[in-house]
Amino acid sequence: MDVPTWVWLLTLGVAAAVLIFDVVLIARRPHVPSNKEVGTTLAVYVSAAILFGLGIWWAEGSTRAGEFYAGWLTEYSLSIDNLFIFLIIMASFQVPAKYQQIALMWGIIIAIVLRTIFIFVGAAAINRFSWVFYIFGAFLIYTAIKLAVQKDDDDEEFEENRFLKYMEKTIPSTKEWSAKIFTKENGKRVATPIFFVVLALGMTDLLFALDSIPAIYGLTKEPYIVLTANLFALMGLRQLYFLIGGLLKKLVYLSIGLAVLLAFIGVKLILHALHENELPFINGGEHIPVPEIPISVSLGAIVVILGITTIASLWKTRKDERQGVES
């Protein structure tokens, strides 16, 4: 894709404007959003993503549009997994309900900044070193195995790492909750509890970016599609947190579904790496004629994997609820 500079700037400008509007709106009136409020906003974001994909179809063709939709769905599903950790962090810090939106908004901003950096670093590495796909593929397969074998209670508690504990001891702070990250107390500027919550969310975002960026580069090599798919996935994350917070516990097979999804993309990356092979110790540095998975198959596989994961999870939770009632 030959994306003009003004399109990049316009895209980032619109995203920044939406984020600034959200931050100002939430800071002025901290509250627990209603289902109608988050449902309407989420519908707007999802509709915008669908329309954006159709715009790519019109401008660049069905293949690029398929790459966007596949990337968007993958990033969205990985973002849902993020919400489990976000819920645990909020509970661990005992964040009042009306301030959770503010913490989430700052966490999302950090995620966008980090992923934007990772996207351009990843694009530069891919353009210069084709063997990077071996690393991306192996890392995704490793992550998939780790997801598949983790126990159900592995994510039930959030344990602060050394850096976070060091920051809490070092930075002057107050125990009083506020919509602001910093405030003044006895004439001195101090951090509010929101600051440390945002710091914990940001560090979590960094870890998840290590999974999500290689995953989407397994579906498209276009940095602009990678960026926009991530933006649309993250934009609705705050609304998704409040809308399906109670339903997340019902997605009991989400980790298994994501493991299958990441393993599929990892294999796709390895196949692409073999096809583009330039490493001298593999086939003498020559390309290996292996089959590559087209984007249409990738998109179909993603939809099927996520669909089966959701249906199986809801069936399992209903079955468990019925057995609990009967017993």
PDB file of C-alpha atoms in Angstrom, residues 67-200:
ATOM      1  CA  GLU A  67      -6.286  -8.301   6.121  1.00  0.00           C
ATOM      2  CA  PHE A  68      -7.829  -5.394   8.031  1.00  0.00           C
ATOM      3  CA  TYR A  69     -10.837  -7.401   9.228  1.00  0.00           C
ATOM      4  CA  ALA A  70      -8.652 -10.366  10.207  1.00  0.00           C
ATOM      5  CA  GLY A  71      -6.256  -8.083  12.084  1.00  0.00           C
ATOM      6  CA  TRP A  72      -9.068  -6.171  13.768  1.00  0.00           C
ATOM      7  CA  LEU A  73     -10.815  -9.350  14.958  1.00  0.00           C
ATOM      8  CA  THR A  74      -7.536 -10.814  16.221  1.00  0.00           C
ATOM      9  CA  GLU A  75      -6.589  -7.648  18.099  1.00  0.00           C
ATOM     10  CA  TYR A  76     -10.126  -7.377  19.494  1.00  0.00           C
ATOM     11  CA  SER A  77     -10.061 -10.948  20.785  1.00  0.00           C
ATOM     12  CA  LEU A  78      -6.638 -10.386  22.377  1.00  0.00           C
ATOM     13  CA  SER A  79      -7.963  -7.140  23.906  1.00  0.00           C
ATOM     14  CA  ILE A  80     -10.811  -9.081  25.517  1.00  0.00           C
ATOM     15  CA  ASP A  81      -8.182 -11.268  27.161  1.00  0.00           C
ATOM     16  CA  ASN A  82      -6.562  -8.041  28.428  1.00  0.00           C
ATOM     17  CA  LEU A  83      -9.803  -7.201  30.195  1.00  0.00           C
ATOM     18  CA  PHE A  84      -9.371 -10.151  32.553  1.00  0.00           C
ATOM     19  CA  ILE A  85      -6.129  -8.611  33.819  1.00  0.00           C
ATOM     20  CA  PHE A  86      -7.654  -5.120  33.915  1.00  0.00           C
ATOM     21  CA  LEU A  87     -10.499  -6.397  36.112  1.00  0.00           C
ATOM     22  CA  ILE A  88      -8.007  -8.023  38.487  1.00  0.00           C
ATOM     23  CA  ILE A  89      -5.872  -4.852  38.669  1.00  0.00           C
ATOM     24  CA  MET A  90      -8.937  -2.710  39.429  1.00  0.00           C
ATOM     25  CA  ALA A  91      -9.998  -5.108  42.183  1.00  0.00           C
ATOM     26  CA  SER A  92      -6.464  -5.324  43.595  1.00  0.00           C
ATOM     27  CA  PHE A  93      -6.146  -1.532  43.890  1.00  0.00           C
ATOM     28  CA  GLN A  94      -9.798  -1.243  45.018  1.00  0.00           C
ATOM     29  CA  VAL A  95     -10.507   1.451  42.451  1.00  0.00           C
ATOM     30  CA  PRO A  96     -13.866   3.170  43.096  1.00  0.00           C
ATOM     31  CA  ALA A  97     -16.303   2.398  40.276  1.00  0.00           C
ATOM     32  CA  LYS A  98     -16.659   6.031  39.171  1.00  0.00           C
ATOM     33  CA  TYR A  99     -12.879   6.382  38.651  1.00  0.00           C
ATOM     34  CA  GLN A 100     -12.382   3.176  36.682  1.00  0.00           C
ATOM     35  CA  GLN A 101     -13.167   4.912  33.376  1.00  0.00           C
ATOM     36  CA  ILE A 102     -10.342   7.398  33.957  1.00  0.00           C
ATOM     37  CA  ALA A 103      -7.808   4.673  34.730  1.00  0.00           C
ATOM     38  CA  LEU A 104      -8.908   2.679  31.685  1.00  0.00           C
ATOM     39  CA  MET A 105      -8.707   5.711  29.414  1.00  0.00           C
ATOM     40  CA  TRP A 106      -5.109   6.449  30.405  1.00  0.00           C
ATOM     41  CA  GLY A 107      -4.273   2.760  30.111  1.00  0.00           C
ATOM     42  CA  ILE A 108      -5.659   2.728  26.569  1.00  0.00           C
ATOM     43  CA  ILE A 109      -3.654   5.836  25.628  1.00  0.00           C
ATOM     44  CA  ILE A 110      -0.472   4.159  26.876  1.00  0.00           C
ATOM     45  CA  ALA A 111      -1.379   1.012  24.916  1.00  0.00           C
ATOM     46  CA  ILE A 112      -1.843   3.016  21.712  1.00  0.00           C
ATOM     47  CA  VAL A 113       1.487   4.819  22.144  1.00  0.00           C
ATOM     48  CA  LEU A 114       3.358   1.579  22.902  1.00  0.00           C
ATOM     49  CA  ARG A 115       1.778  -0.336  20.037  1.00  0.00           C
ATOM     50  CA  THR A 116       2.445   2.507  17.591  1.00  0.00           C
ATOM     51  CA  ILE A 117       6.137   2.362  18.516  1.00  0.00           C
ATOM     52  CA  PHE A 118       6.167  -1.440  18.229  1.00  0.00           C
ATOM     53  CA  ILE A 119       4.391  -1.287  14.864  1.00  0.00           C
ATOM     54  CA  PHE A 120       7.040   0.935  13.279  1.00  0.00           C
ATOM     55  CA  VAL A 121       9.894  -1.028  14.883  1.00  0.00           C
ATOM     56  CA  GLY A 122       8.334  -4.262  13.638  1.00  0.00           C
ATOM     57  CA  ALA A 123       7.852  -2.842  10.138  1.00  0.00           C
ATOM     58  CA  ALA A 124      11.479  -1.702   9.990  1.00  0.00           C
ATOM     59  CA  ALA A 125      12.693  -5.125  11.161  1.00  0.00           C
ATOM     60  CA  ILE A 126      10.498  -6.979   8.641  1.00  0.00           C
ATOM     61  CA  ASN A 127      11.633  -4.794   5.736  1.00  0.00           C
ATOM     62  CA  ARG A 128      15.283  -5.351   6.588  1.00  0.00           C
ATOM     63  CA  PHE A 129      15.364  -8.908   7.934  1.00  0.00           C
ATOM     64  CA  SER A 130      12.983 -11.520   6.522  1.00  0.00           C
ATOM     65  CA  TRP A 131      14.137 -14.012   9.166  1.00  0.00           C
ATOM     66  CA  VAL A 132      12.252 -11.962  11.787  1.00  0.00           C
ATOM     67  CA  PHE A 133       9.174 -14.013  10.788  1.00  0.00           C
ATOM     68  CA  TYR A 134      10.866 -17.100  12.273  1.00  0.00           C
ATOM     69  CA  ILE A 135      11.155 -15.287  15.616  1.00  0.00           C
ATOM     70  CA  PHE A 136       7.592 -13.935  15.474  1.00  0.00           C
ATOM     71  CA  GLY A 137       6.196 -17.360  14.571  1.00  0.00           C
ATOM     72  CA  ALA A 138       8.159 -19.208  17.260  1.00  0.00           C
ATOM     73  CA  PHE A 139       7.167 -16.622  19.880  1.00  0.00           C
ATOM     74  CA  LEU A 140       3.462 -16.924  19.018  1.00  0.00           C
ATOM     75  CA  ILE A 141       3.584 -20.715  19.173  1.00  0.00           C
ATOM     76  CA  TYR A 142       5.358 -20.481  22.552  1.00  0.00           C
ATOM     77  CA  THR A 143       2.689 -18.043  23.792  1.00  0.00           C
ATOM     78  CA  ALA A 144      -0.057 -20.342  22.512  1.00  0.00           C
ATOM     79  CA  ILE A 145       1.374 -23.309  24.442  1.00  0.00           C
ATOM     80  CA  LYS A 146       1.671 -21.168  27.588  1.00  0.00           C
ATOM     81  CA  LEU A 147      -1.973 -20.060  27.249  1.00  0.00           C
ATOM     82  CA  ALA A 148      -3.180 -23.598  26.656  1.00  0.00           C
ATOM     83  CA  VAL A 149      -1.489 -25.117  29.710  1.00  0.00           C
ATOM     84  CA  GLN A 150      -2.127 -22.320  32.215  1.00  0.00           C
ATOM     85  CA  LYS A 151      -4.461 -23.145  35.077  1.00  0.00           C
ATOM     86  CA  ASP A 152      -7.832 -21.449  35.500  1.00  0.00           C
ATOM     87  CA  ASP A 153      -6.718 -19.698  38.661  1.00  0.00           C
ATOM     88  CA  ASP A 154      -3.409 -18.400  37.244  1.00  0.00           C
ATOM     89  CA  ASP A 155      -4.851 -14.904  36.661  1.00  0.00           C
ATOM     90  CA  GLU A 156      -7.025 -14.673  39.755  1.00  0.00           C
ATOM     91  CA  GLU A 157      -4.572 -12.439  41.621  1.00  0.00           C
ATOM     92  CA  PHE A 158      -2.445  -9.467  40.633  1.00  0.00           C
ATOM     93  CA  GLU A 159       0.979  -9.302  42.204  1.00  0.00           C
ATOM     94  CA  GLU A 160       2.845  -6.023  42.015  1.00  0.00           C
ATOM     95  CA  ASN A 161       6.320  -6.332  40.536  1.00  0.00           C
ATOM     96  CA  ARG A 162       9.459  -4.776  41.995  1.00  0.00           C
ATOM     97  CA  PHE A 163       9.318  -1.702  39.773  1.00  0.00           C
ATOM     98  CA  LEU A 164       5.755  -0.874  40.817  1.00  0.00           C
ATOM     99  CA  LYS A 165       6.598  -1.377  44.502  1.00  0.00           C
ATOM    100  CA  TYR A 166       9.670   0.842  44.085  1.00  0.00           C
ATOM    101  CA  MET A 167       7.569   3.595  42.492  1.00  0.00           C
ATOM    102  CA  GLU A 168       5.017   3.425  45.310  1.00  0.00           C
ATOM    103  CA  LYS A 169       7.769   3.830  47.906  1.00  0.00           C
ATOM    104  CA  THR A 170       9.669   6.539  46.012  1.00  0.00           C
ATOM    105  CA  ILE A 171       6.984   8.864  44.626  1.00  0.00           C
ATOM    106  CA  PRO A 172       5.165  11.072  47.186  1.00  0.00           C
ATOM    107  CA  SER A 173       1.499  10.108  47.086  1.00  0.00           C
ATOM    108  CA  THR A 174      -1.871  10.478  48.726  1.00  0.00           C
ATOM    109  CA  LYS A 175      -4.453   7.875  49.633  1.00  0.00           C
ATOM    110  CA  GLU A 176      -7.306  10.136  48.538  1.00  0.00           C
ATOM    111  CA  TRP A 177      -8.882   9.050  45.243  1.00  0.00           C
ATOM    112  CA  SER A 178      -9.266  11.698  42.564  1.00  0.00           C
ATOM    113  CA  ALA A 179      -9.963  12.017  38.852  1.00  0.00           C
ATOM    114  CA  LYS A 180      -6.496  13.557  38.504  1.00  0.00           C
ATOM    115  CA  ILE A 181      -3.233  11.627  38.254  1.00  0.00           C
ATOM    116  CA  PHE A 182      -1.406  14.251  40.341  1.00  0.00           C
ATOM    117  CA  THR A 183      -2.796  16.663  42.911  1.00  0.00           C
ATOM    118  CA  LYS A 184      -1.552  19.057  45.610  1.00  0.00           C
ATOM    119  CA  GLU A 185      -1.525  18.145  49.285  1.00  0.00           C
ATOM    120  CA  ASN A 186      -0.152  20.539  51.895  1.00  0.00           C
ATOM    121  CA  GLY A 187       1.300  22.636  49.093  1.00  0.00           C
ATOM    122  CA  LYS A 188       3.223  19.719  47.560  1.00  0.00           C
ATOM    123  CA  ARG A 189       2.475  17.908  44.316  1.00  0.00           C
ATOM    124  CA  VAL A 190       1.738  14.247  44.996  1.00  0.00           C
ATOM    125  CA  ALA A 191       0.551  11.264  42.976  1.00  0.00           C
ATOM    126  CA  THR A 192      -2.981  10.000  43.455  1.00  0.00           C
ATOM    127  CA  PRO A 193      -3.824   6.273  43.594  1.00  0.00           C
ATOM    128  CA  ILE A 194      -4.956   6.554  39.937  1.00  0.00           C
ATOM    129  CA  PHE A 195      -1.316   7.144  38.952  1.00  0.00           C
ATOM    130  CA  PHE A 196      -0.221   3.728  40.230  1.00  0.00           C
ATOM    131  CA  VAL A 197      -3.245   2.003  38.681  1.00  0.00           C
ATOM    132  CA  VAL A 198      -2.407   3.577  35.312  1.00  0.00           C
ATOM    133  CA  LEU A 199       1.229   2.508  35.758  1.00  0.00           C
ATOM    134  CA  ALA A 200       0.126  -1.092  36.392  1.00  0.00           C
TER     135      ALA A 200
END
